[in-house]
Amino acid sequence: MLRRLLRAFEEAAPGEGLAQIADRLGIDRAEAADLAAYWVRKGQLRREEIGTVDCSGCFFALRGCTTCPDGSTAVPRPTLVALTPVRPSRPGDPHGRRATGGR
């Protein structure tokens, strides 16, 4: 099932998420998340979080601050998590992506 999940990510349509992949494979979404976490640890999937804390538009929030001037901690807002396959690097690849390795 591990390899099937990785292959499903590699063949996924743009915008297709973990929930859709789990449904397509006929597995529970929690199980799919555990399998995806395995591939993230192994470097075969890249996990990116998009989102920050919500400081109500504070000037310092734009610079990565997580504590408000009054000493209270900023409230985290929902984060979008993207999982993408790590592609093998090609000669002359300016991004220096690493190879996926052997199977």
mmCIF file with all atom_site columns, C-alpha atoms in Angstrom:
data_model
loop_
_atom_site.group_PDB
_atom_site.id
_atom_site.type_symbol
_atom_site.label_atom_id
_atom_site.label_alt_id
_atom_site.label_comp_id
_atom_site.label_asym_id
_atom_site.label_entity_id
_atom_site.label_seq_id
_atom_site.pdbx_PDB_ins_code
_atom_site.Cartn_x
_atom_site.Cartn_y
_atom_site.Cartn_z
_atom_site.occupancy
_atom_site.B_iso_or_equiv
_atom_site.pdbx_formal_charge
_atom_site.auth_seq_id
_atom_site.auth_comp_id
_atom_site.auth_asym_id
_atom_site.auth_atom_id
_atom_site.pdbx_PDB_model_num
ATOM 1   C CA . MET A 1 1   ? 0.000   0.000  0.000   1.00 0.00 ? 1   MET A CA 1
ATOM 2   C CA . LEU A 1 2   ? 2.936   2.341  0.669   1.00 0.00 ? 2   LEU A CA 1
ATOM 3   C CA . ARG A 1 3   ? 4.096   2.198  -2.945  1.00 0.00 ? 3   ARG A CA 1
ATOM 4   C CA . ARG A 1 4   ? 0.547   2.541  -4.261  1.00 0.00 ? 4   ARG A CA 1
ATOM 5   C CA . LEU A 1 5   ? 0.068   5.740  -2.276  1.00 0.00 ? 5   LEU A CA 1
ATOM 6   C CA . LEU A 1 6   ? 3.353   7.208  -3.532  1.00 0.00 ? 6   LEU A CA 1
ATOM 7   C CA . ARG A 1 7   ? 2.471   6.274  -7.117  1.00 0.00 ? 7   ARG A CA 1
ATOM 8   C CA . ALA A 1 8   ? -0.967  7.877  -6.652  1.00 0.00 ? 8   ALA A CA 1
ATOM 9   C CA . PHE A 1 9   ? 0.711   11.140 -5.593  1.00 0.00 ? 9   PHE A CA 1
ATOM 10  C CA . GLU A 1 10  ? 3.015   10.991 -8.599  1.00 0.00 ? 10  GLU A CA 1
ATOM 11  C CA . GLU A 1 11  ? 0.040   10.471 -10.938 1.00 0.00 ? 11  GLU A CA 1
ATOM 12  C CA . ALA A 1 12  ? -2.365  12.851 -9.161  1.00 0.00 ? 12  ALA A CA 1
ATOM 13  C CA . ALA A 1 13  ? -4.180  15.547 -11.092 1.00 0.00 ? 13  ALA A CA 1
ATOM 14  C CA . PRO A 1 14  ? -3.421  19.154 -10.144 1.00 0.00 ? 14  PRO A CA 1
ATOM 15  C CA . GLY A 1 15  ? -5.371  20.063 -7.025  1.00 0.00 ? 15  GLY A CA 1
ATOM 16  C CA . GLU A 1 16  ? -6.075  16.454 -6.061  1.00 0.00 ? 16  GLU A CA 1
ATOM 17  C CA . GLY A 1 17  ? -5.530  16.090 -2.327  1.00 0.00 ? 17  GLY A CA 1
ATOM 18  C CA . LEU A 1 18  ? -4.933  13.369 0.203   1.00 0.00 ? 18  LEU A CA 1
ATOM 19  C CA . ALA A 1 19  ? -8.667  12.843 0.738   1.00 0.00 ? 19  ALA A CA 1
ATOM 20  C CA . GLN A 1 20  ? -9.280  12.203 -2.955  1.00 0.00 ? 20  GLN A CA 1
ATOM 21  C CA . ILE A 1 21  ? -6.272  9.904  -3.221  1.00 0.00 ? 21  ILE A CA 1
ATOM 22  C CA . ALA A 1 22  ? -7.422  7.927  -0.176  1.00 0.00 ? 22  ALA A CA 1
ATOM 23  C CA . ASP A 1 23  ? -10.900 7.566  -1.660  1.00 0.00 ? 23  ASP A CA 1
ATOM 24  C CA . ARG A 1 24  ? -9.465  6.475  -5.016  1.00 0.00 ? 24  ARG A CA 1
ATOM 25  C CA . LEU A 1 25  ? -7.297  3.839  -3.303  1.00 0.00 ? 25  LEU A CA 1
ATOM 26  C CA . GLY A 1 26  ? -10.178 2.709  -1.098  1.00 0.00 ? 26  GLY A CA 1
ATOM 27  C CA . ILE A 1 27  ? -8.392  3.347  2.193   1.00 0.00 ? 27  ILE A CA 1
ATOM 28  C CA . ASP A 1 28  ? -9.241  5.313  5.308   1.00 0.00 ? 28  ASP A CA 1
ATOM 29  C CA . ARG A 1 29  ? -8.060  8.946  5.255   1.00 0.00 ? 29  ARG A CA 1
ATOM 30  C CA . ALA A 1 30  ? -6.225  8.540  8.567   1.00 0.00 ? 30  ALA A CA 1
ATOM 31  C CA . GLU A 1 31  ? -4.341  5.550  7.152   1.00 0.00 ? 31  GLU A CA 1
ATOM 32  C CA . ALA A 1 32  ? -3.495  7.563  4.033   1.00 0.00 ? 32  ALA A CA 1
ATOM 33  C CA . ALA A 1 33  ? -2.158  10.371 6.239   1.00 0.00 ? 33  ALA A CA 1
ATOM 34  C CA . ASP A 1 34  ? 0.054   7.896  8.134   1.00 0.00 ? 34  ASP A CA 1
ATOM 35  C CA . LEU A 1 35  ? 1.373   6.435  4.871   1.00 0.00 ? 35  LEU A CA 1
ATOM 36  C CA . ALA A 1 36  ? 2.037   9.918  3.483   1.00 0.00 ? 36  ALA A CA 1
ATOM 37  C CA . ALA A 1 37  ? 3.910   10.836 6.687   1.00 0.00 ? 37  ALA A CA 1
ATOM 38  C CA . TYR A 1 38  ? 6.157   7.824  6.096   1.00 0.00 ? 38  TYR A CA 1
ATOM 39  C CA . TRP A 1 39  ? 7.032   9.083  2.598   1.00 0.00 ? 39  TRP A CA 1
ATOM 40  C CA . VAL A 1 40  ? 7.672   12.581 3.955   1.00 0.00 ? 40  VAL A CA 1
ATOM 41  C CA . ARG A 1 41  ? 10.158  11.127 6.474   1.00 0.00 ? 41  ARG A CA 1
ATOM 42  C CA . LYS A 1 42  ? 11.831  9.136  3.676   1.00 0.00 ? 42  LYS A CA 1
ATOM 43  C CA . GLY A 1 43  ? 12.136  12.239 1.477   1.00 0.00 ? 43  GLY A CA 1
ATOM 44  C CA . GLN A 1 44  ? 9.829   10.977 -1.271  1.00 0.00 ? 44  GLN A CA 1
ATOM 45  C CA . LEU A 1 45  ? 7.075   13.517 -0.542  1.00 0.00 ? 45  LEU A CA 1
ATOM 46  C CA . ARG A 1 46  ? 7.616   17.155 0.329   1.00 0.00 ? 46  ARG A CA 1
ATOM 47  C CA . ARG A 1 47  ? 5.349   18.725 2.967   1.00 0.00 ? 47  ARG A CA 1
ATOM 48  C CA . GLU A 1 48  ? 4.812   22.464 2.727   1.00 0.00 ? 48  GLU A CA 1
ATOM 49  C CA . GLU A 1 49  ? 2.699   24.542 5.090   1.00 0.00 ? 49  GLU A CA 1
ATOM 50  C CA . ILE A 1 50  ? 1.080   27.710 3.820   1.00 0.00 ? 50  ILE A CA 1
ATOM 51  C CA . GLY A 1 51  ? -0.286  30.078 6.447   1.00 0.00 ? 51  GLY A CA 1
ATOM 52  C CA . THR A 1 52  ? 0.848   32.002 9.481   1.00 0.00 ? 52  THR A CA 1
ATOM 53  C CA . VAL A 1 53  ? -0.418  33.255 12.790  1.00 0.00 ? 53  VAL A CA 1
ATOM 54  C CA . ASP A 1 54  ? -3.229  35.816 12.750  1.00 0.00 ? 54  ASP A CA 1
ATOM 55  C CA . CYS A 1 55  ? -2.111  39.051 14.397  1.00 0.00 ? 55  CYS A CA 1
ATOM 56  C CA . SER A 1 56  ? -5.071  41.082 13.155  1.00 0.00 ? 56  SER A CA 1
ATOM 57  C CA . GLY A 1 57  ? -2.917  42.890 10.617  1.00 0.00 ? 57  GLY A CA 1
ATOM 58  C CA . CYS A 1 58  ? -0.235  44.019 13.052  1.00 0.00 ? 58  CYS A CA 1
ATOM 59  C CA . PHE A 1 59  ? 2.803   45.585 11.350  1.00 0.00 ? 59  PHE A CA 1
ATOM 60  C CA . PHE A 1 60  ? 5.152   43.115 13.050  1.00 0.00 ? 60  PHE A CA 1
ATOM 61  C CA . ALA A 1 61  ? 3.110   40.104 11.930  1.00 0.00 ? 61  ALA A CA 1
ATOM 62  C CA . LEU A 1 62  ? 4.370   40.717 8.411   1.00 0.00 ? 62  LEU A CA 1
ATOM 63  C CA . ARG A 1 63  ? 7.886   40.145 9.715   1.00 0.00 ? 63  ARG A CA 1
ATOM 64  C CA . GLY A 1 64  ? 7.190   36.803 11.378  1.00 0.00 ? 64  GLY A CA 1
ATOM 65  C CA . CYS A 1 65  ? 6.420   37.982 14.910  1.00 0.00 ? 65  CYS A CA 1
ATOM 66  C CA . THR A 1 66  ? 4.357   35.558 17.001  1.00 0.00 ? 66  THR A CA 1
ATOM 67  C CA . THR A 1 67  ? 3.944   37.658 20.158  1.00 0.00 ? 67  THR A CA 1
ATOM 68  C CA . CYS A 1 68  ? 1.737   40.720 20.373  1.00 0.00 ? 68  CYS A CA 1
ATOM 69  C CA . PRO A 1 69  ? 3.076   43.923 22.001  1.00 0.00 ? 69  PRO A CA 1
ATOM 70  C CA . ASP A 1 70  ? 0.861   43.353 25.053  1.00 0.00 ? 70  ASP A CA 1
ATOM 71  C CA . GLY A 1 71  ? 2.659   40.037 25.695  1.00 0.00 ? 71  GLY A CA 1
ATOM 72  C CA . SER A 1 72  ? -0.141  37.774 24.512  1.00 0.00 ? 72  SER A CA 1
ATOM 73  C CA . THR A 1 73  ? 0.625   35.094 21.996  1.00 0.00 ? 73  THR A CA 1
ATOM 74  C CA . ALA A 1 74  ? -0.776  35.426 18.496  1.00 0.00 ? 74  ALA A CA 1
ATOM 75  C CA . VAL A 1 75  ? -3.647  33.104 17.584  1.00 0.00 ? 75  VAL A CA 1
ATOM 76  C CA . PRO A 1 76  ? -2.749  30.503 14.962  1.00 0.00 ? 76  PRO A CA 1
ATOM 77  C CA . ARG A 1 77  ? -5.056  30.345 11.952  1.00 0.00 ? 77  ARG A CA 1
ATOM 78  C CA . PRO A 1 78  ? -5.706  27.313 9.748   1.00 0.00 ? 78  PRO A CA 1
ATOM 79  C CA . THR A 1 79  ? -2.794  26.190 7.636   1.00 0.00 ? 79  THR A CA 1
ATOM 80  C CA . LEU A 1 80  ? -2.950  24.685 4.156   1.00 0.00 ? 80  LEU A CA 1
ATOM 81  C CA . VAL A 1 81  ? -0.684  21.650 3.873   1.00 0.00 ? 81  VAL A CA 1
ATOM 82  C CA . ALA A 1 82  ? 0.580   20.636 0.436   1.00 0.00 ? 82  ALA A CA 1
ATOM 83  C CA . LEU A 1 83  ? 2.157   17.236 -0.244  1.00 0.00 ? 83  LEU A CA 1
ATOM 84  C CA . THR A 1 84  ? 4.098   16.933 -3.488  1.00 0.00 ? 84  THR A CA 1
ATOM 85  C CA . PRO A 1 85  ? 6.313   14.161 -4.857  1.00 0.00 ? 85  PRO A CA 1
ATOM 86  C CA . VAL A 1 86  ? 10.037  14.810 -4.898  1.00 0.00 ? 86  VAL A CA 1
ATOM 87  C CA . ARG A 1 87  ? 11.153  14.487 -8.510  1.00 0.00 ? 87  ARG A CA 1
ATOM 88  C CA . PRO A 1 88  ? 14.561  13.171 -9.534  1.00 0.00 ? 88  PRO A CA 1
ATOM 89  C CA . SER A 1 89  ? 17.001  15.953 -10.333 1.00 0.00 ? 89  SER A CA 1
ATOM 90  C CA . ARG A 1 90  ? 17.980  16.455 -13.947 1.00 0.00 ? 90  ARG A CA 1
ATOM 91  C CA . PRO A 1 91  ? 21.368  17.565 -15.204 1.00 0.00 ? 91  PRO A CA 1
ATOM 92  C CA . GLY A 1 92  ? 21.516  21.343 -15.048 1.00 0.00 ? 92  GLY A CA 1
ATOM 93  C CA . ASP A 1 93  ? 18.492  21.611 -12.726 1.00 0.00 ? 93  ASP A CA 1
ATOM 94  C CA . PRO A 1 94  ? 18.853  25.072 -11.175 1.00 0.00 ? 94  PRO A CA 1
ATOM 95  C CA . HIS A 1 95  ? 16.763  24.090 -8.140  1.00 0.00 ? 95  HIS A CA 1
ATOM 96  C CA . GLY A 1 96  ? 19.088  21.250 -7.162  1.00 0.00 ? 96  GLY A CA 1
ATOM 97  C CA . ARG A 1 97  ? 16.253  18.874 -6.329  1.00 0.00 ? 97  ARG A CA 1
ATOM 98  C CA . ARG A 1 98  ? 17.543  15.624 -5.017  1.00 0.00 ? 98  ARG A CA 1
ATOM 99  C CA . ALA A 1 99  ? 16.954  12.271 -6.648  1.00 0.00 ? 99  ALA A CA 1
ATOM 100 C CA . THR A 1 100 ? 14.255  9.999  -5.313  1.00 0.00 ? 100 THR A CA 1
ATOM 101 C CA . GLY A 1 101 ? 16.698  7.136  -4.806  1.00 0.00 ? 101 GLY A CA 1
ATOM 102 C CA . GLY A 1 102 ? 16.199  3.406  -5.293  1.00 0.00 ? 102 GLY A CA 1
ATOM 103 C CA . ARG A 1 103 ? 13.051  1.524  -4.585  1.00 0.00 ? 103 ARG A CA 1
#
